Amino acid sequence: MPKYIAFLRAVNVGGRIVKMDELREQFSSLGFSNVESFIASGNVIFDTKVADARKLEKKIEKHLREWLGYAVETMIRTPAELEAVAQFEPFAAADIAAAGALHVVFLAAEPPADAQAKLRDVATDVDEFNLNGRELYWLFRAKKFNESKVKPAQMDKALGKTPATARSITTVRKLVAKYGNK
């Protein structure tokens, strides 16, 4: 049975608190099996016979909206896709080592063709971007994330308002280590 990793936007941020045991119960109620959560930031791993990731995303989003009363955009990746995300080298190793952090922004779909150029316009001395398909790699050269010079509206505009959610590369690599193709 296929395994999927769901990345949920806006879970346990901005006062939207969701208990992981309750979230796992909600995923189980959708007929998914072997449901697990990974840290409390909206990463849910599950098995299902359904092979259409886009249908799964819509099903989960609809259910979570009904349960929580607000939209929770959902981006799904397979273990193989997540491994490719973790292995991709978006920046020079020395730049990554010198940076404050590297984040992966999971996108619901590939953004418009001009997104890469728009992201170059948004980039700053603190923030650098590399778009690769449905993932945006964000190299962050400061100690605290709130030191970013990029505003959410700028990012949304550059990505064509494509729904997105970010995770640290450390979280992505830990997910791959635990749930990757074996």
CSV table of N, CA and C in Angstrom, one decimal:
chain,number,residue,atom,x,y,z
A,1,MET,N,0.9,-1.2,0.0
A,1,MET,CA,0.0,0.0,0.0
A,1,MET,C,0.9,1.2,0.0
A,2,PRO,N,0.6,2.2,-0.9
A,2,PRO,CA,1.5,3.4,-0.9
A,2,PRO,C,1.5,4.2,0.4
A,3,LYS,N,2.7,4.8,0.7
A,3,LYS,CA,2.9,5.6,1.8
A,3,LYS,C,3.0,7.1,1.3
A,4,TYR,N,2.5,8.0,2.1
A,4,TYR,CA,2.5,9.4,1.7
A,4,TYR,C,2.9,10.2,3.0
A,5,ILE,N,3.5,11.4,2.7
A,5,ILE,CA,3.8,12.3,3.7
A,5,ILE,C,3.0,13.6,3.4
A,6,ALA,N,2.1,14.0,4.3
A,6,ALA,CA,1.4,15.2,4.1
A,6,ALA,C,2.0,16.4,4.9
A,7,PHE,N,2.2,17.5,4.2
A,7,PHE,CA,2.7,18.7,4.9
A,7,PHE,C,1.6,19.7,4.9
A,8,LEU,N,1.2,20.0,6.2
A,8,LEU,CA,0.0,20.9,6.4
A,8,LEU,C,0.5,22.3,6.7
A,9,ARG,N,-0.2,23.2,6.0
A,9,ARG,CA,0.1,24.6,6.3
A,9,ARG,C,-0.7,25.2,7.5
A,10,ALA,N,0.0,26.0,8.2
A,10,ALA,CA,-0.7,26.8,9.3
A,10,ALA,C,-1.2,25.9,10.5
A,11,VAL,N,-0.4,24.8,10.8
A,11,VAL,CA,-0.7,24.0,11.9
A,11,VAL,C,0.3,24.3,13.0
A,12,ASN,N,-0.3,24.7,14.2
A,12,ASN,CA,0.5,25.0,15.4
A,12,ASN,C,1.4,26.3,15.2
A,13,VAL,N,0.8,27.2,14.4
A,13,VAL,CA,1.4,28.5,14.3
A,13,VAL,C,0.3,29.6,14.3
A,14,GLY,N,0.6,30.8,14.7
A,14,GLY,CA,-0.4,31.8,14.7
A,14,GLY,C,-1.6,31.5,15.6
A,15,GLY,N,-1.4,30.8,16.7
A,15,GLY,CA,-2.5,30.5,17.6
A,15,GLY,C,-3.5,29.4,17.1
A,16,ARG,N,-3.1,28.8,16.0
A,16,ARG,CA,-3.9,27.6,15.5
A,16,ARG,C,-3.3,26.3,16.1
A,17,ILE,N,-3.7,26.0,17.3
A,17,ILE,CA,-3.2,24.8,18.0
A,17,ILE,C,-4.0,23.6,17.6
A,18,VAL,N,-3.2,22.6,17.2
A,18,VAL,CA,-3.8,21.3,16.9
A,18,VAL,C,-3.0,20.2,17.6
A,19,LYS,N,-3.7,19.4,18.4
A,19,LYS,CA,-3.0,18.3,19.1
A,19,LYS,C,-2.8,17.2,18.1
A,20,MET,N,-1.6,16.6,18.1
A,20,MET,CA,-1.2,15.6,17.2
A,20,MET,C,-2.0,14.3,17.3
A,21,ASP,N,-2.4,13.9,18.5
A,21,ASP,CA,-3.2,12.7,18.6
A,21,ASP,C,-4.5,12.9,18.0
A,22,GLU,N,-5.1,14.1,18.1
A,22,GLU,CA,-6.4,14.4,17.5
A,22,GLU,C,-6.2,14.5,16.0
A,23,LEU,N,-5.1,15.0,15.5
A,23,LEU,CA,-4.9,15.1,14.1
A,23,LEU,C,-4.7,13.7,13.5
A,24,ARG,N,-4.0,12.8,14.2
A,24,ARG,CA,-3.9,11.4,13.7
A,24,ARG,C,-5.2,10.7,13.6
A,25,GLU,N,-6.1,11.0,14.7
A,25,GLU,CA,-7.4,10.4,14.7
A,25,GLU,C,-8.2,10.9,13.4
A,26,GLN,N,-8.1,12.2,13.1
A,26,GLN,CA,-8.8,12.7,11.9
A,26,GLN,C,-8.3,12.0,10.6
A,27,PHE,N,-7.0,11.8,10.5
A,27,PHE,CA,-6.5,11.1,9.3
A,27,PHE,C,-7.0,9.7,9.3
A,28,SER,N,-7.0,9.0,10.4
A,28,SER,CA,-7.5,7.7,10.5
A,28,SER,C,-9.0,7.6,10.1
A,29,SER,N,-9.8,8.6,10.5
A,29,SER,CA,-11.2,8.6,10.2
A,29,SER,C,-11.4,8.8,8.7
A,30,LEU,N,-10.4,9.2,7.9
A,30,LEU,CA,-10.5,9.3,6.5
A,30,LEU,C,-10.2,7.9,5.8
A,31,GLY,N,-9.9,6.9,6.6
A,31,GLY,CA,-9.7,5.6,6.0
A,31,GLY,C,-8.2,5.3,5.8
A,32,PHE,N,-7.3,6.2,6.3
A,32,PHE,CA,-5.9,6.0,6.1
A,32,PHE,C,-5.4,5.0,7.2
A,33,SER,N,-4.4,4.3,6.9
A,33,SER,CA,-3.8,3.4,7.9
A,33,SER,C,-2.4,3.8,8.2
A,34,ASN,N,-1.9,3.2,9.3
A,34,ASN,CA,-0.5,3.4,9.8
A,34,ASN,C,-0.2,4.9,9.9
A,35,VAL,N,-1.2,5.7,10.5
A,35,VAL,CA,-1.1,7.1,10.6
A,35,VAL,C,-0.1,7.5,11.7
A,36,GLU,N,0.9,8.4,11.4
A,36,GLU,CA,1.8,8.9,12.3
A,36,GLU,C,2.0,10.4,12.1
A,37,SER,N,2.3,11.1,13.1
A,37,SER,CA,2.7,12.5,13.0
A,37,SER,C,4.2,12.6,13.3
A,38,PHE,N,4.8,13.6,12.7
A,38,PHE,CA,6.3,13.8,13.0
A,38,PHE,C,6.4,15.3,13.4
A,39,ILE,N,6.9,15.5,14.6
A,39,ILE,CA,6.9,16.7,15.3
A,39,ILE,C,5.6,17.5,15.2
A,40,ALA,N,5.4,18.5,15.9
A,40,ALA,CA,4.0,19.1,16.0
A,40,ALA,C,3.8,20.3,15.0
A,41,SER,N,4.4,20.1,13.8
A,41,SER,CA,4.3,21.2,12.8
A,41,SER,C,3.5,20.8,11.6
A,42,GLY,N,2.7,19.8,11.7
A,42,GLY,CA,1.8,19.4,10.6
A,42,GLY,C,2.4,18.5,9.6
A,43,ASN,N,3.1,17.5,10.0
A,43,ASN,CA,3.7,16.5,9.1
A,43,ASN,C,3.0,15.2,9.5
A,44,VAL,N,2.2,14.6,8.5
A,44,VAL,CA,1.5,13.4,8.8
A,44,VAL,C,1.8,12.4,7.8
A,45,ILE,N,2.2,11.2,8.3
A,45,ILE,CA,2.6,10.1,7.4
A,45,ILE,C,1.5,9.1,7.5
A,46,PHE,N,1.1,8.5,6.3
A,46,PHE,CA,0.0,7.6,6.3
A,46,PHE,C,0.1,6.7,5.1
A,47,ASP,N,-0.7,5.6,5.1
A,47,ASP,CA,-0.8,4.6,4.0
A,47,ASP,C,-2.2,4.7,3.5
A,48,THR,N,-2.4,4.5,2.2
A,48,THR,CA,-3.7,4.4,1.6
A,48,THR,C,-3.6,3.7,0.3
A,49,LYS,N,-4.7,3.2,-0.2
A,49,LYS,CA,-4.8,2.5,-1.5
A,49,LYS,C,-4.9,3.6,-2.6
A,50,VAL,N,-5.3,4.8,-2.3
A,50,VAL,CA,-5.5,5.8,-3.3
A,50,VAL,C,-4.2,6.2,-3.8
A,51,ALA,N,-4.1,6.2,-5.2
A,51,ALA,CA,-2.8,6.5,-5.8
A,51,ALA,C,-2.8,8.0,-6.3
A,52,ASP,N,-3.8,8.7,-6.3
A,52,ASP,CA,-3.9,10.1,-6.8
A,52,ASP,C,-3.6,11.1,-5.7
A,53,ALA,N,-2.4,11.6,-5.6
A,53,ALA,CA,-2.0,12.5,-4.6
A,53,ALA,C,-2.9,13.8,-4.6
A,54,ARG,N,-3.2,14.3,-5.7
A,54,ARG,CA,-4.0,15.5,-5.8
A,54,ARG,C,-5.4,15.3,-5.2
A,55,LYS,N,-6.0,14.1,-5.4
A,55,LYS,CA,-7.3,13.8,-4.8
A,55,LYS,C,-7.2,13.7,-3.3
A,56,LEU,N,-6.1,13.1,-2.9
A,56,LEU,CA,-5.8,13.0,-1.4
A,56,LEU,C,-5.7,14.3,-0.8
A,57,GLU,N,-5.0,15.2,-1.4
A,57,GLU,CA,-4.8,16.6,-0.9
A,57,GLU,C,-6.2,17.3,-0.7
A,58,LYS,N,-7.0,17.2,-1.7
A,58,LYS,CA,-8.3,17.8,-1.7
A,58,LYS,C,-9.2,17.2,-0.6
A,59,LYS,N,-9.2,15.9,-0.5
A,59,LYS,CA,-9.9,15.2,0.5
A,59,LYS,C,-9.5,15.6,1.9
A,60,ILE,N,-8.2,15.7,2.2
A,60,ILE,CA,-7.7,16.1,3.5
A,60,ILE,C,-8.1,17.5,3.7
A,61,GLU,N,-7.9,18.4,2.8
A,61,GLU,CA,-8.2,19.8,3.0
A,61,GLU,C,-9.7,20.0,3.3
A,62,LYS,N,-10.5,19.3,2.6
A,62,LYS,CA,-12.0,19.5,2.9
A,62,LYS,C,-12.3,19.0,4.3
A,63,HIS,N,-11.7,17.9,4.7
A,63,HIS,CA,-12.0,17.3,6.0
A,63,HIS,C,-11.5,18.2,7.1
A,64,LEU,N,-10.2,18.7,6.9
A,64,LEU,CA,-9.7,19.6,8.0
A,64,LEU,C,-10.4,20.9,8.1
A,65,ARG,N,-10.9,21.4,6.9
A,65,ARG,CA,-11.7,22.7,7.0
A,65,ARG,C,-12.9,22.5,7.8
A,66,GLU,N,-13.6,21.3,7.6
A,66,GLU,CA,-14.8,21.0,8.3
A,66,GLU,C,-14.5,20.8,9.8
A,67,TRP,N,-13.4,20.1,10.1
A,67,TRP,CA,-13.0,19.8,11.5
A,67,TRP,C,-12.5,21.1,12.2
A,68,LEU,N,-11.6,21.8,11.6
A,68,LEU,CA,-11.0,23.0,12.3
A,68,LEU,C,-11.7,24.3,12.1
A,69,GLY,N,-12.5,24.4,11.0
A,69,GLY,CA,-13.1,25.7,10.7
A,69,GLY,C,-12.3,26.7,10.0
A,70,TYR,N,-11.2,26.3,9.4
A,70,TYR,CA,-10.3,27.1,8.6
A,70,TYR,C,-9.6,26.3,7.6
A,71,ALA,N,-9.1,26.9,6.6
A,71,ALA,CA,-8.4,26.2,5.5
A,71,ALA,C,-7.0,25.7,6.0
A,72,VAL,N,-6.7,24.5,5.6
A,72,VAL,CA,-5.3,24.0,5.9
A,72,VAL,C,-4.9,23.4,4.6
A,73,GLU,N,-4.1,24.2,3.8
A,73,GLU,CA,-3.5,23.7,2.6
A,73,GLU,C,-2.6,22.5,2.8
A,74,THR,N,-2.7,21.5,2.0
A,74,THR,CA,-2.0,20.2,2.2
A,74,THR,C,-1.2,19.9,0.9
A,75,MET,N,0.1,19.7,1.1
A,75,MET,CA,1.0,19.3,0.1
A,75,MET,C,1.5,17.9,0.4
A,76,ILE,N,1.3,16.9,-0.5
A,76,ILE,CA,1.6,15.5,-0.3
A,76,ILE,C,2.8,15.2,-1.2
A,77,ARG,N,3.7,14.4,-0.6
A,77,ARG,CA,4.9,13.8,-1.3
A,77,ARG,C,5.0,12.4,-1.0
A,78,THR,N,5.5,11.6,-1.9
A,78,THR,CA,5.8,10.2,-1.6
A,78,THR,C,7.2,10.1,-1.0
A,79,PRO,N,7.5,9.0,-0.3
A,79,PRO,CA,8.9,8.9,0.2
A,79,PRO,C,10.0,9.1,-0.9
A,80,ALA,N,9.8,8.6,-2.1
A,80,ALA,CA,10.8,8.8,-3.1
A,80,ALA,C,10.9,10.2,-3.5
A,81,GLU,N,9.8,10.9,-3.6
A,81,GLU,CA,9.9,12.4,-3.9
A,81,GLU,C,10.6,13.1,-2.8
A,82,LEU,N,10.3,12.7,-1.5
A,82,LEU,CA,11.0,13.4,-0.4
A,82,LEU,C,12.5,13.1,-0.4
A,83,GLU,N,12.9,11.9,-0.8
A,83,GLU,CA,14.3,11.6,-0.9
A,83,GLU,C,15.0,12.5,-1.9
A,84,ALA,N,14.3,12.7,-3.1
A,84,ALA,CA,14.9,13.6,-4.1
A,84,ALA,C,15.0,15.0,-3.6
A,85,VAL,N,14.0,15.5,-2.8
A,85,VAL,CA,14.0,16.8,-2.3
A,85,VAL,C,15.3,16.9,-1.4
A,86,ALA,N,15.5,16.0,-0.5
A,86,ALA,CA,16.6,16.0,0.4
A,86,ALA,C,18.0,15.9,-0.3
A,87,GLN,N,18.0,15.2,-1.4
A,87,GLN,CA,19.3,15.0,-2.1
A,87,GLN,C,19.6,16.2,-3.0
A,88,PHE,N,18.7,16.9,-3.4
A,88,PHE,CA,18.9,18.0,-4.3
A,88,PHE,C,19.9,19.0,-3.7
A,89,GLU,N,20.8,19.5,-4.5
A,89,GLU,CA,21.8,20.5,-4.1
A,89,GLU,C,21.5,21.9,-4.7
A,90,PRO,N,20.7,22.7,-4.0
A,90,PRO,CA,20.2,23.9,-4.5
A,90,PRO,C,21.2,25.1,-4.5
A,91,PHE,N,22.2,25.0,-3.6
A,91,PHE,CA,23.2,26.0,-3.4
A,91,PHE,C,24.6,25.3,-3.2
A,92,ALA,N,25.6,26.0,-3.4
A,92,ALA,CA,27.0,25.5,-3.1
A,92,ALA,C,27.1,25.1,-1.6
A,93,ALA,N,27.8,24.0,-1.4
A,93,ALA,CA,27.9,23.4,0.0
A,93,ALA,C,28.5,24.5,0.9
A,94,ALA,N,29.4,25.3,0.5
A,94,ALA,CA,30.0,26.3,1.4
A,94,ALA,C,29.0,27.4,1.7
A,95,ASP,N,28.1,27.7,0.8
A,95,ASP,CA,27.1,28.7,1.1
A,95,ASP,C,26.1,28.2,2.1
A,96,ILE,N,25.7,26.9,2.0
A,96,ILE,CA,24.8,26.3,2.9
A,96,ILE,C,25.4,26.2,4.3
A,97,ALA,N,26.7,25.8,4.4
A,97,ALA,CA,27.4,25.7,5.6
A,97,ALA,C,27.5,27.0,6.4
A,98,ALA,N,27.7,28.1,5.6
A,98,ALA,CA,27.8,29.4,6.2
A,98,ALA,C,26.5,30.1,6.5
A,99,ALA,N,25.4,29.6,6.0
A,99,ALA,CA,24.1,30.2,6.2
A,99,ALA,C,23.5,29.9,7.6
A,100,GLY,N,22.5,30.6,8.0
A,100,GLY,CA,21.8,30.4,9.2
A,100,GLY,C,20.9,29.2,9.1
A,101,ALA,N,20.3,29.0,7.9
A,101,ALA,CA,19.4,27.8,7.8
A,101,ALA,C,19.1,27.6,6.3
A,102,LEU,N,18.6,26.4,6.0
A,102,LEU,CA,18.1,26.1,4.7
A,102,LEU,C,16.7,25.5,4.9
A,103,HIS,N,15.7,26.1,4.2
A,103,HIS,CA,14.4,25.6,4.3
A,103,HIS,C,13.9,25.1,3.0
A,104,VAL,N,13.0,24.2,3.0
A,104,VAL,CA,12.3,23.7,1.8
A,104,VAL,C,10.9,24.2,1.9
A,105,VAL,N,10.4,24.9,0.9
A,105,VAL,CA,9.0,25.3,0.8
A,105,VAL,C,8.3,24.4,-0.2
A,106,PHE,N,7.4,23.6,0.4
A,106,PHE,CA,6.6,22.6,-0.4
A,106,PHE,C,5.5,23.4,-1.1
A,107,LEU,N,5.4,23.3,-2.4
A,107,LEU,CA,4.3,24.0,-3.1
A,107,LEU,C,3.2,23.0,-3.6
A,108,ALA,N,2.0,23.5,-3.6
A,108,ALA,CA,0.9,22.6,-4.1
A,108,ALA,C,1.0,22.3,-5.6
A,109,ALA,N,1.7,23.1,-6.3
A,109,ALA,CA,1.8,22.9,-7.8
A,109,ALA,C,3.1,23.6,-8.2
A,110,GLU,N,3.5,23.3,-9.4
A,110,GLU,CA,4.6,24.1,-10.0
A,110,GLU,C,4.1,25.5,-10.2
A,111,PRO,N,4.8,26.5,-9.8
A,111,PRO,CA,4.4,27.9,-10.0
A,111,PRO,C,4.5,28.3,-11.4
A,112,PRO,N,4.0,29.5,-11.8
A,112,PRO,CA,4.1,30.0,-13.2
A,112,PRO,C,5.6,30.0,-13.6
A,113,ALA,N,5.8,30.0,-15.0
A,113,ALA,CA,7.1,29.9,-15.6
A,113,ALA,C,8.0,31.1,-15.2
A,114,ASP,N,7.4,32.2,-14.9
A,114,ASP,CA,8.2,33.4,-14.6
A,114,ASP,C,8.6,33.5,-13.1
A,115,ALA,N,8.2,32.5,-12.3
A,115,ALA,CA,8.4,32.5,-10.8
A,115,ALA,C,9.9,32.6,-10.5
A,116,GLN,N,10.8,31.9,-11.2
A,116,GLN,CA,12.2,32.0,-10.8
A,116,GLN,C,12.7,33.4,-11.0
A,117,ALA,N,12.4,34.1,-12.0
A,117,ALA,CA,12.8,35.5,-12.2
A,117,ALA,C,12.2,36.4,-11.2
A,118,LYS,N,11.0,36.2,-10.8
A,118,LYS,CA,10.4,37.0,-9.8
A,118,LYS,C,11.0,36.7,-8.4
A,119,LEU,N,11.4,35.5,-8.2
A,119,LEU,CA,12.1,35.2,-6.9
A,119,LEU,C,13.5,35.9,-6.9
A,120,ARG,N,14.2,36.0,-8.0
A,120,ARG,CA,15.4,36.7,-8.0
A,120,ARG,C,15.2,38.1,-7.6
A,121,ASP,N,14.1,38.7,-8.0
A,121,ASP,CA,13.8,40.1,-7.7
A,121,ASP,C,13.5,40.3,-6.2
A,122,VAL,N,13.0,39.2,-5.6
A,122,VAL,CA,12.6,39.2,-4.2
A,122,VAL,C,13.8,39.0,-3.3
A,123,ALA,N,14.8,38.3,-3.8
A,123,ALA,CA,16.0,37.9,-3.1
A,123,ALA,C,16.7,39.1,-2.5
A,124,THR,N,17.3,38.9,-1.3
A,124,THR,CA,18.0,39.9,-0.6
A,124,THR,C,19.4,39.4,-0.2
A,125,ASP,N,20.1,40.2,0.5
A,125,ASP,CA,21.4,39.8,1.0
A,125,ASP,C,21.2,38.7,2.1
A,126,VAL,N,20.0,38.6,2.7
A,126,VAL,CA,19.7,37.6,3.7
A,126,VAL,C,19.0,36.3,3.1
A,127,ASP,N,18.2,36.5,2.1
A,127,ASP,CA,17.4,35.5,1.5
A,127,ASP,C,17.7,35.2,0.1
A,128,GLU,N,18.0,33.9,-0.2
A,128,GLU,CA,18.3,33.5,-1.6
A,128,GLU,C,17.4,32.3,-1.9
A,129,PHE,N,16.9,32.2,-3.1
A,129,PHE,CA,16.0,31.1,-3.5
A,129,PHE,C,16.4,30.3,-4.7
A,130,ASN,N,16.0,29.1,-4.7
A,130,ASN,CA,16.2,28.2,-5.9
A,130,ASN,C,15.0,27.4,-6.0
A,131,LEU,N,14.3,27.6,-7.1
A,131,LEU,CA,13.1,26.8,-7.4
A,131,LEU,C,13.4,25.6,-8.2
A,132,ASN,N,12.9,24.4,-7.8
A,132,ASN,CA,13.1,23.2,-8.5
A,132,ASN,C,11.7,22.4,-8.5
A,133,GLY,N,11.0,22.6,-9.5
A,133,GLY,CA,9.7,21.9,-9.6
A,133,GLY,C,8.7,22.4,-8.6
A,134,ARG,N,8.2,21.5,-7.7
A,134,ARG,CA,7.2,21.9,-6.7
A,134,ARG,C,7.9,22.2,-5.3
A,135,GLU,N,9.2,22.4,-5.4
A,135,GLU,CA,9.9,22.8,-4.1
A,135,GLU,C,10.7,24.1,-4.4
A,136,LEU,N,10.7,24.9,-3.4
A,136,LEU,CA,11.5,26.1,-3.4
A,136,LEU,C,12.5,26.0,-2.2
A,137,TYR,N,13.7,26.1,-2.5
A,137,TYR,CA,14.8,26.1,-1.5
A,137,TYR,C,15.1,27.5,-1.1
A,138,TRP,N,15.1,27.7,0.2
A,138,TRP,CA,15.3,29.1,0.7
A,138,TRP,C,16.5,29.1,1.6
A,139,LEU,N,17.6,29.7,1.1
A,139,LEU,CA,18.8,29.8,1.9
A,139,LEU,C,18.7,31.1,2.7
A,140,PHE,N,18.8,30.9,4.0
A,140,PHE,CA,18.6,32.0,5.0
A,140,PHE,C,19.9,32.3,5.7
A,141,ARG,N,20.4,33.6,5.5
A,141,ARG,CA,21.7,33.9,6.0
A,141,ARG,C,21.7,34.7,7.3
A,142,ALA,N,20.7,34.5,8.1
A,142,ALA,CA,20.7,35.3,9.4
A,142,ALA,C,20.4,34.2,10.5
A,143,LYS,N,20.6,34.7,11.7
A,143,LYS,CA,20.4,33.8,12.9
A,143,LYS,C,19.0,33.5,13.3
A,144,LYS,N,18.1,34.5,13.1
A,144,LYS,CA,16.7,34.4,13.5
A,144,LYS,C,15.8,34.6,12.2
A,145,PHE,N,14.8,33.7,12.1
A,145,PHE,CA,14.0,33.7,10.9
A,145,PHE,C,13.2,35.1,10.8
A,146,ASN,N,13.0,35.8,11.9
A,146,ASN,CA,12.3,37.0,11.7
A,146,ASN,C,13.2,38.1,11.2
A,147,GLU,N,14.4,37.8,10.9
A,147,GLU,CA,15.3,38.8,10.3
A,147,GLU,C,15.2,38.8,8.8
A,148,SER,N,14.4,37.9,8.3
A,148,SER,CA,14.2,37.8,6.8
A,148,SER,C,13.7,39.2,6.3
A,149,LYS,N,14.1,39.6,5.2
A,149,LYS,CA,13.7,40.8,4.6
A,149,LYS,C,12.5,40.6,3.6
A,150,VAL,N,12.2,39.3,3.4
A,150,VAL,CA,11.1,38.9,2.5
A,150,VAL,C,9.8,38.8,3.2
A,151,LYS,N,8.8,39.6,2.7
A,151,LYS,CA,7.5,39.6,3.3
A,151,LYS,C,6.6,38.5,2.6
A,152,PRO,N,5.7,37.9,3.4
A,152,PRO,CA,4.8,36.8,2.8
A,152,PRO,C,4.1,37.2,1.5
A,153,ALA,N,3.7,38.5,1.5
A,153,ALA,CA,3.0,38.9,0.3
A,153,ALA,C,3.9,38.9,-1.0
A,154,GLN,N,5.2,39.2,-0.8
A,154,GLN,CA,6.2,39.2,-1.8
A,154,GLN,C,6.4,37.8,-2.4
A,155,MET,N,6.5,36.9,-1.4
A,155,MET,CA,6.7,35.4,-1.8
A,155,MET,C,5.4,34.9,-2.5
A,156,ASP,N,4.2,35.2,-2.0
A,156,ASP,CA,3.0,34.8,-2.6
A,156,ASP,C,2.9,35.3,-4.1
A,157,LYS,N,3.3,36.6,-4.2
A,157,LYS,CA,3.2,37.2,-5.6
A,157,LYS,C,4.2,36.5,-6.5
A,158,ALA,N,5.4,36.3,-6.0
A,158,ALA,CA,6.4,35.7,-6.9
A,158,ALA,C,6.0,34.3,-7.3
A,159,LEU,N,5.3,33.5,-6.4
A,159,LEU,CA,4.9,32.2,-6.6
A,159,LEU,C,3.6,32.1,-7.3
A,160,GLY,N,3.0,33.2,-7.7
A,160,GLY,CA,1.7,33.2,-8.3
A,160,GLY,C,0.6,32.7,-7.4
A,161,LYS,N,0.7,33.0,-6.1
A,161,LYS,CA,-0.3,32.6,-5.0
A,161,LYS,C,-0.4,31.1,-4.9
A,162,THR,N,0.6,30.4,-5.3
A,162,THR,CA,0.6,28.9,-5.1
A,162,THR,C,0.7,28.6,-3.6
A,163,PRO,N,-0.3,27.8,-3.1
A,163,PRO,CA,-0.2,27.4,-1.7
A,163,PRO,C,1.1,26.7,-1.4
A,164,ALA,N,1.7,27.0,-0.2
A,164,ALA,CA,3.0,26.6,0.2
A,164,ALA,C,3.1,26.4,1.7
A,165,THR,N,4.1,25.6,2.1
A,165,THR,CA,4.4,25.5,3.5
A,165,THR,C,5.9,25.1,3.6
A,166,ALA,N,6.6,25.6,4.6
A,166,ALA,CA,8.0,25.4,4.7
A,166,ALA,C,8.4,24.5,5.8
A,167,ARG,N,9.5,23.8,5.6
A,167,ARG,CA,10.1,22.9,6.6
A,167,ARG,C,11.6,23.1,6.6
A,168,SER,N,12.3,23.0,7.7
A,168,SER,CA,13.8,23.1,7.6
A,168,SER,C,14.3,21.8,6.9
A,169,ILE,N,15.5,22.0,6.3
A,169,ILE,CA,16.1,20.8,5.7
A,169,ILE,C,16.4,19.7,6.7
A,170,THR,N,16.6,20.1,7.9
A,170,THR,CA,16.8,19.1,9.0
A,170,THR,C,15.6,18.2,9.2
A,171,THR,N,14.4,18.8,9.2
A,171,THR,CA,13.2,18.1,9.3
A,171,THR,C,13.0,17.2,8.1
A,172,VAL,N,13.2,17.7,6.9
A,172,VAL,CA,13.1,16.9,5.7
A,172,VAL,C,14.0,15.7,5.8
A,173,ARG,N,15.2,15.9,6.2
A,173,ARG,CA,16.2,14.8,6.2
A,173,ARG,C,15.8,13.7,7.3
A,174,LYS,N,15.3,14.2,8.4
A,174,LYS,CA,14.8,13.3,9.4
A,174,LYS,C,13.6,12.4,8.9
A,175,LEU,N,12.7,13.1,8.2
A,175,LEU,CA,11.6,12.3,7.6
A,175,LEU,C,12.1,11.3,6.6
A,176,VAL,N,13.1,11.7,5.8
A,176,VAL,CA,13.6,10.7,4.8
A,176,VAL,C,14.3,9.5,5.6
A,177,ALA,N,15.0,9.8,6.6
A,177,ALA,CA,15.7,8.8,7.4
A,177,ALA,C,14.7,7.8,8.0
A,178,LYS,N,13.6,8.3,8.4
A,178,LYS,CA,12.6,7.5,9.1
A,178,LYS,C,11.6,6.8,8.1
A,179,TYR,N,11.2,7.5,7.0
A,179,TYR,CA,10.2,7.0,6.2
A,179,TYR,C,10.6,6.8,4.7
A,180,GLY,N,11.8,7.1,4.4
A,180,GLY,CA,12.3,7.0,3.0
A,180,GLY,C,12.2,5.5,2.5
A,181,ASN,N,12.3,5.4,1.2
A,181,ASN,CA,12.3,4.1,0.6
A,181,ASN,C,13.3,3.2,1.1
A,182,LYS,N,13.0,2.0,1.6
A,182,LYS,CA,13.9,1.1,2.2
A,182,LYS,C,14.0,-0.2,1.4
